[in-house]
Amino acid sequence: MEVFNKTIDDLHTLLVEKEISCTELTRGYLKHIRQSEEKVRAFLTVTEDMALAVAAKVDKKIANQESIGILEGLPTALKDNMCTEGIKTTCGSRILRNFVPPYNATVTEKLQEAGAVLLGKLNMDEFAMGSSTENSGFFPTANPWDVERVPGGSSGGSAASVAAGEVPFSLGSDTGGSIRQPAAFCGVVGLKPTYGAVSRYGLVAFASSLDQIGPITKTVRDNALVLNAIAGHDPKDTTSVPFHKPDYTQFLENDVQGLKIGIPKEFFGRGLQPEVEKVVRQAIVTLADLGAEIEECSLPHMEYAMPTYYIIAPAECSSNLARYDGVRYGYRAEAEDMIDMFKNTRAEGFGQEVKRRIMLGTYALSSGYYDAYYLKAQKVRTLIKQDFDQVFGKYDVLVSPTAPTPAYKIGEISDPLAIYMGDVYTIPVNLAGLPAISLPAGFVGGLPVGMQLIGKHFGEGILYRTAYAFEQNTGYHREVPAWIKEVG
Amino acid sequence: MTYADKYEMVCGVETHVEMATKTKIFCGCSTEFGGEQNTHVCPVCLGLPGVLPVLNREVVNLAIKAGLALNCEIADFSKFDRKNYYYPDLPKNYQTSQYDLPICKNGWLEISVDESKKRIGITRAHMEEDAGKLVHSGETITTSHSSGVDYNRTGVPLLEIVSEPDMRSIEEVLAYLEELVQIMEYAGISDCKMEQGSVRFDVNVSLRLKGRSKFGTRTETKNLNSFNSVRRCLEYELERQADILDEGGTIAQETRTWDEGKGMTLSLRSKEEAHDYRYFPEPDLVPLVIDRDWVEGIRAAMPELPSAKRLRLQSLGLSEYDAKVITSSKTMADYFDKALEKYHDAKTLANWVMGDLSGLLKANSCSFEDSPVTPVQLAGLLSLIQKGEISGKIGKTVIEEIYKTGKDSEIIVKEKGLIQISDEGALEKIMEEIISANPKSVADYQAGKENAIGFLVGQMMKATKGQANPGLVNKMLKERLSQ
Ligand SMILES: [Zn+2]
């Protein structure tokens, strides 16, 4: 049976109707992973034995005529910065190459409770710092649409694994675009929820005030189903918000009639590739044709989002990553004394981009520079939030490109600033703590282009509604890279 | 000549107090002292990748309580910050602390030195987490082949209380520390077990020429863990600074450490080498908003503080000195109050608590908390003396018996036949024998030597093994000899 193109509903029906056992399904996906991984390399760890053990339990339940949940028995995989008890969690870093957490992240627990079958852990830019997965401490992941190209990042493994049909859904994390940009590059649906909607407990921190976990799926409905399973207040994360969690599938109406959509002009400026702009503009026309009211709007402080982000995120990272010192866990370098052990461990354990950001952040927090950098950045962050508050007084959703270009070639861009610019449309959303979704909006030269929808705080519902209507009336989600069909 | 002839000292103290919560500040691990190494730990206090802190509400309760006890303002809005520095006892290589918005500020406490009272300002008090403990294979970290870390103490809640530089003598510093520690103990903020390191002091001190108003350059000596160390450290440090100044030198602003064995302070790092802690707001914790009801609820439940207790005891007839001695230890004061419920002569009770009982406990290295003589038993004993059923002297024997056996005084008195003889008929016969055996004393007394009667009373007591009622014996003898 072909597994690569199935939705969550498809798979659930197959199991419930007993057309396939969970064990068969799991084996089918594991086989597909083995074949597909020769090209994609999305996985850092495949947990075959554990997966089959869980599958056997689900089969027992089905055999006993017990009802199963919508995600129960369905394969999944997690970005390797989410802690999994007894399973290596490397964060894509050499410094944690052998780290096996003794505890589960809340999302891991929630997916376990939902009965999902974990097939493994996914590649990423080291500590989620990067936009191409080339910064993985182990190997780069390929974009299933063109294996010479990057899948985006930092959740490159999460997006590529779904695009290649290796899992029907995965989780990624998004600090400045790390779910949405790879979703766009890989032609899948990726949601960054409102900050505080999903627990960060057990997500290895990059920048605590920006990080958020979200689902990556083939369809909008799948995305809502996964968010149903992972969202909610967690007493272990005091930054998670006690909010009334709706059933997100209730928003999946094929109707955007009268919806007010703002098009922030700052998201269509310099640096946006004309072909990408064309695709997104066409997508906006589609939404207008479906009855949405479209209007240009402005977020005047957006030009400061990038520098603001590159103060705040590195500042938090410089502190969050201080614990990797070789004392308690992870890689430890040999040295004559304690200080040298610290230094050597970090020098040998971290990659270049991580070191760059630790240095940036350390500098920005240093005595004498704090006011000029960190404090100033926090003030600008407030202005950016206020910009969004203002436009959301008028609009239900904002639409923009997810990234200024489609996927580029592995090794093509080496200037870090040029790579940073790839997140220019996604970063402001993290600074404001808002939800945003990227969904396939078309193709440029055979490469997927993503459209970003931005919502109000806890406005995931309206994002799903808009995305669903667009998806149902376009059908880009049904496209699959040609080679995958051959692999089966 | 000492420094004090020429200079005036200026001193401020930072005090770290381990708060008496059952669980740690950001996780559910036990705060219990001791325990096998690295057994009171979990992913959160070990700072494993991905963990998040959850603030223990009880820590905030205690911090508010401490603030109120120290007459501080309690902040409506306060937050945590990260203090970044690398050390193996700090699992995250940052300490979650409070920087610019502490929970308490602008308070004071009152000390009394040589009968005069003085207020010492409290700049601020803030919450933070304690670090772990290095366990060296050798003497020190530099001479050890290897070191281990015990993280049991990591995440134990600390209150750091910063005083104003208001102290001008070592006596004032010690009075401040004693009062502060007592307040922490009385308010239930900390058990203040100094020997377990649950209170630590950093002492900032400088000298200035007498009469000058400008402060001199100060040094900070870190991690002193007893009053005695503070005293010795200050004595040393002040002489050291005075010597430098006398020779025309300047004091280096630096952090120093106290070597208990050598009895001297040593330079740890200079101002130039001082850490840049790169404080910034802790993004893993939401800001702490404290409403007035929360504060007032804690204020309403505030236990009696040492200063109030001292005044109450004085109002019951104790001298200022006795009141101070009784309240100097919370366990003694608690004991006293419990006994006072059953026995109302505060002065007599205080004498027994400070005298015989303290002596017994000290001789057996026992605390008032664990005293085998319960407050009720002591009250019972004193009541027997008050009623005249036994003499005070017999009482001293009885209290030792209670200590040894745990039996109530009534039972001991009965079993040992210690009941006071107040029967004149029974005493008369003995009196006649004593009179005829001691004609010289009798003659002396009758010749006007009043104190000769003391000897005769003593003989009576001896003959009755102390059981005779001494007041009655005295009276009977006087009557008999004046016939
Ligand atoms: Zn713990």
Coordinates of N, CA and C in Angstrom, one line a residue, chain A residues 83 96 99 102-103 195 200-205 208-209 235-239 315-316 318-320 322-325 327-329 338 342 346 362 365-367 370 374, chain B residues 43-44 46-55 79 81-82 84 86-94 134 141 149 151 276-286:
Chain A
C83 N 12.4 16.7 23.7 CA 12.9 15.6 24.5 C 12.0 14.4 24.5
L96 N 25.5 17.5 21.8 CA 24.5 16.6 22.5 C 24.4 15.3 21.7
F99 N 23.3 12.5 23.8 CA 22.4 12.9 25.0 C 21.0 12.2 24.9
P102 N 16.2 11.9 30.2 CA 15.5 11.0 31.1 C 14.0 11.4 31.3
Y103 N 13.5 12.3 30.4 CA 12.1 12.7 30.6 C 11.6 13.1 29.2
Y195 N 2.3 32.4 20.8 CA 3.2 32.1 21.9 C 2.4 31.8 23.1
R200 N 6.2 24.6 26.0 CA 7.6 24.5 25.6 C 8.4 23.6 26.5
Y201 N 7.7 23.0 27.5 CA 8.4 22.1 28.4 C 9.0 20.9 27.7
G202 N 10.3 20.8 27.7 CA 11.0 19.7 27.0 C 11.4 20.1 25.6
L203 N 11.1 21.3 25.2 CA 11.7 21.8 23.9 C 13.0 22.5 24.3
V204 N 14.1 22.0 23.8 CA 15.4 22.5 24.1 C 15.4 24.0 23.6
A205 N 15.6 24.9 24.6 CA 15.5 26.3 24.2 C 16.5 26.8 23.3
S208 N 13.9 31.6 24.4 CA 12.7 31.2 25.2 C 11.5 32.1 24.9
S209 N 11.7 33.4 24.6 CA 10.6 34.3 24.5 C 10.0 34.2 23.1
P235 N 1.0 23.2 33.3 CA 1.5 23.8 34.5 C 3.0 23.7 34.6
K236 N 3.6 22.9 33.7 CA 5.1 22.9 33.8 C 5.7 24.0 33.0
D237 N 4.9 24.8 32.3 CA 5.4 25.9 31.5 C 4.6 27.1 31.9
T238 N 5.1 28.0 32.7 CA 4.3 29.1 33.2 C 4.1 30.2 32.1
T239 N 4.9 30.1 31.0 CA 4.6 31.0 29.9 C 3.5 30.4 28.9
A315 N 20.7 37.0 22.4 CA 20.9 37.3 23.8 C 20.4 36.1 24.7
E316 N 19.1 35.7 24.4 CA 18.6 34.6 25.1 C 19.3 33.3 24.9
S318 N 22.5 33.0 24.2 CA 23.8 33.0 24.8 C 23.7 32.4 26.3
S319 N 22.5 32.7 26.9 CA 22.3 32.2 28.2 C 21.7 30.8 28.2
N320 N 20.8 30.5 27.3 CA 20.2 29.2 27.3 C 21.2 28.1 27.0
A322 N 24.4 28.2 27.7 CA 25.5 28.2 28.6 C 25.7 26.8 29.3
R323 N 24.6 26.1 29.5 CA 24.6 24.9 30.3 C 25.4 23.7 29.6
Y324 N 25.7 23.9 28.3 CA 26.5 22.9 27.6 C 27.9 23.1 27.8
D325 N 28.4 22.5 28.9 CA 29.8 22.8 29.4 C 30.6 21.6 29.6
V327 N 30.1 19.3 31.9 CA 30.1 18.9 33.3 C 29.2 17.7 33.5
R328 N 28.0 17.9 33.1 CA 26.9 16.9 33.5 C 26.5 15.9 32.4
Y329 N 26.5 16.4 31.2 CA 26.0 15.5 30.1 C 26.5 16.0 28.8
M338 N 39.6 22.9 34.7 CA 38.1 23.1 34.6 C 37.8 24.1 33.5
F342 N 35.8 23.6 30.0 CA 34.6 24.4 29.5 C 34.9 24.9 28.0
R346 N 33.1 23.5 24.5 CA 32.2 24.4 23.7 C 32.8 24.7 22.3
T362 N 26.1 37.5 23.8 CA 26.9 37.8 24.9 C 27.3 39.3 24.9
L365 N 24.4 41.7 25.7 CA 24.0 41.7 27.1 C 25.1 42.3 28.0
S366 N 26.3 42.6 27.4 CA 27.4 43.0 28.2 C 27.2 44.3 28.9
S367 N 27.8 44.4 30.0 CA 27.7 45.7 30.8 C 28.2 46.8 29.9
Y370 N 24.2 46.9 27.2 CA 22.8 46.3 27.5 C 21.7 47.3 27.0
Y374 N 20.1 45.4 24.0 CA 19.0 44.5 24.5 C 17.8 45.3 24.8
Chain B
P43 N 15.1 16.7 36.5 CA 15.6 17.3 35.3 C 15.6 18.9 35.5
V44 N 14.6 19.4 36.2 CA 14.5 20.9 36.3 C 15.7 21.5 37.1
L46 N 18.4 20.1 37.8 CA 19.7 19.8 37.1 C 19.9 20.6 35.8
G47 N 18.9 21.4 35.5 CA 19.1 22.2 34.3 C 19.3 21.4 33.0
L48 N 18.6 20.3 32.9 CA 18.7 19.5 31.7 C 18.1 20.3 30.5
P49 N 18.6 19.9 29.3 CA 18.1 20.7 28.1 C 16.5 20.6 28.1
G50 N 15.9 21.7 27.9 CA 14.5 21.7 27.7 C 13.6 22.0 28.9
V51 N 14.2 22.0 30.1 CA 13.3 22.1 31.3 C 12.9 23.6 31.5
L52 N 11.9 23.8 32.2 CA 11.4 25.1 32.5 C 11.2 25.2 34.0
P53 N 11.4 26.4 34.6 CA 11.1 26.6 36.0 C 9.7 26.9 36.3
V54 N 9.2 26.5 37.4 CA 7.8 26.9 37.9 C 8.0 27.4 39.3
L55 N 7.6 28.7 39.5 CA 7.9 29.4 40.8 C 7.0 28.8 41.9
K79 N 10.0 40.8 39.1 CA 10.3 39.8 38.1 C 11.6 39.1 38.4
D81 N 15.4 37.6 37.0 CA 16.4 37.8 36.0 C 17.4 36.7 36.0
R82 N 18.1 36.6 35.0 CA 19.2 35.6 34.9 C 20.6 36.3 35.2
N84 N 24.3 35.6 34.8 CA 25.1 34.6 34.0 C 26.5 34.5 34.4
Y86 N 29.8 31.2 34.7 CA 30.1 29.8 34.6 C 30.7 29.2 35.9
Y87 N 30.1 28.2 36.4 CA 30.7 27.5 37.5 C 30.0 26.1 37.6
P88 N 30.8 25.0 37.9 CA 30.2 23.7 37.8 C 29.1 23.4 38.8
D89 N 29.0 24.2 39.8 CA 27.9 24.0 40.8 C 26.6 24.6 40.3
L90 N 26.6 25.3 39.2 CA 25.5 26.0 38.7 C 25.0 25.3 37.4
P91 N 24.0 24.5 37.5 CA 23.7 23.6 36.3 C 23.4 24.3 35.0
K92 N 22.8 25.5 35.1 CA 22.5 26.1 33.9 C 23.5 27.2 33.5
N93 N 24.5 27.3 34.3 CA 25.5 28.4 34.2 C 24.9 29.8 34.2
Y94 N 23.7 29.8 34.8 CA 23.1 31.1 35.2 C 22.3 30.8 36.4
L134 N 30.5 21.8 45.5 CA 31.6 21.1 44.9 C 32.2 20.2 46.0
I141 N 40.0 23.3 45.4 CA 39.8 22.9 44.0 C 41.1 22.9 43.2
V149 N 30.3 17.2 42.0 CA 29.3 18.2 42.3 C 28.1 17.5 42.9
Y151 N 24.3 18.2 43.7 CA 23.3 19.2 43.3 C 22.1 19.2 44.2
D276 N 31.1 40.1 34.7 CA 30.0 40.8 34.1 C 28.8 39.8 34.0
Y277 N 27.9 39.9 34.9 CA 26.9 38.9 35.0 C 25.8 38.9 33.9
R278 N 25.9 39.9 33.0 CA 25.0 40.0 31.9 C 23.5 39.7 32.3
Y279 N 23.1 40.4 33.4 CA 21.7 40.2 33.8 C 20.7 40.5 32.7
F280 N 19.7 39.8 32.5 CA 18.5 40.1 31.7 C 17.3 39.4 32.2
P281 N 16.1 39.9 31.9 CA 14.9 39.3 32.4 C 14.7 37.8 32.0
E282 N 14.4 37.0 33.0 CA 14.2 35.6 32.8 C 13.0 35.3 31.9
P283 N 13.3 34.9 30.7 CA 12.1 34.7 29.7 C 11.3 33.5 30.0
D284 N 11.8 32.6 30.9 CA 11.0 31.4 31.2 C 10.0 31.6 32.3
L285 N 10.0 32.7 32.9 CA 9.0 33.0 34.0 C 8.3 34.2 33.7
V286 N 7.0 34.2 34.0 CA 6.2 35.4 33.8 C 6.4 36.3 35.0

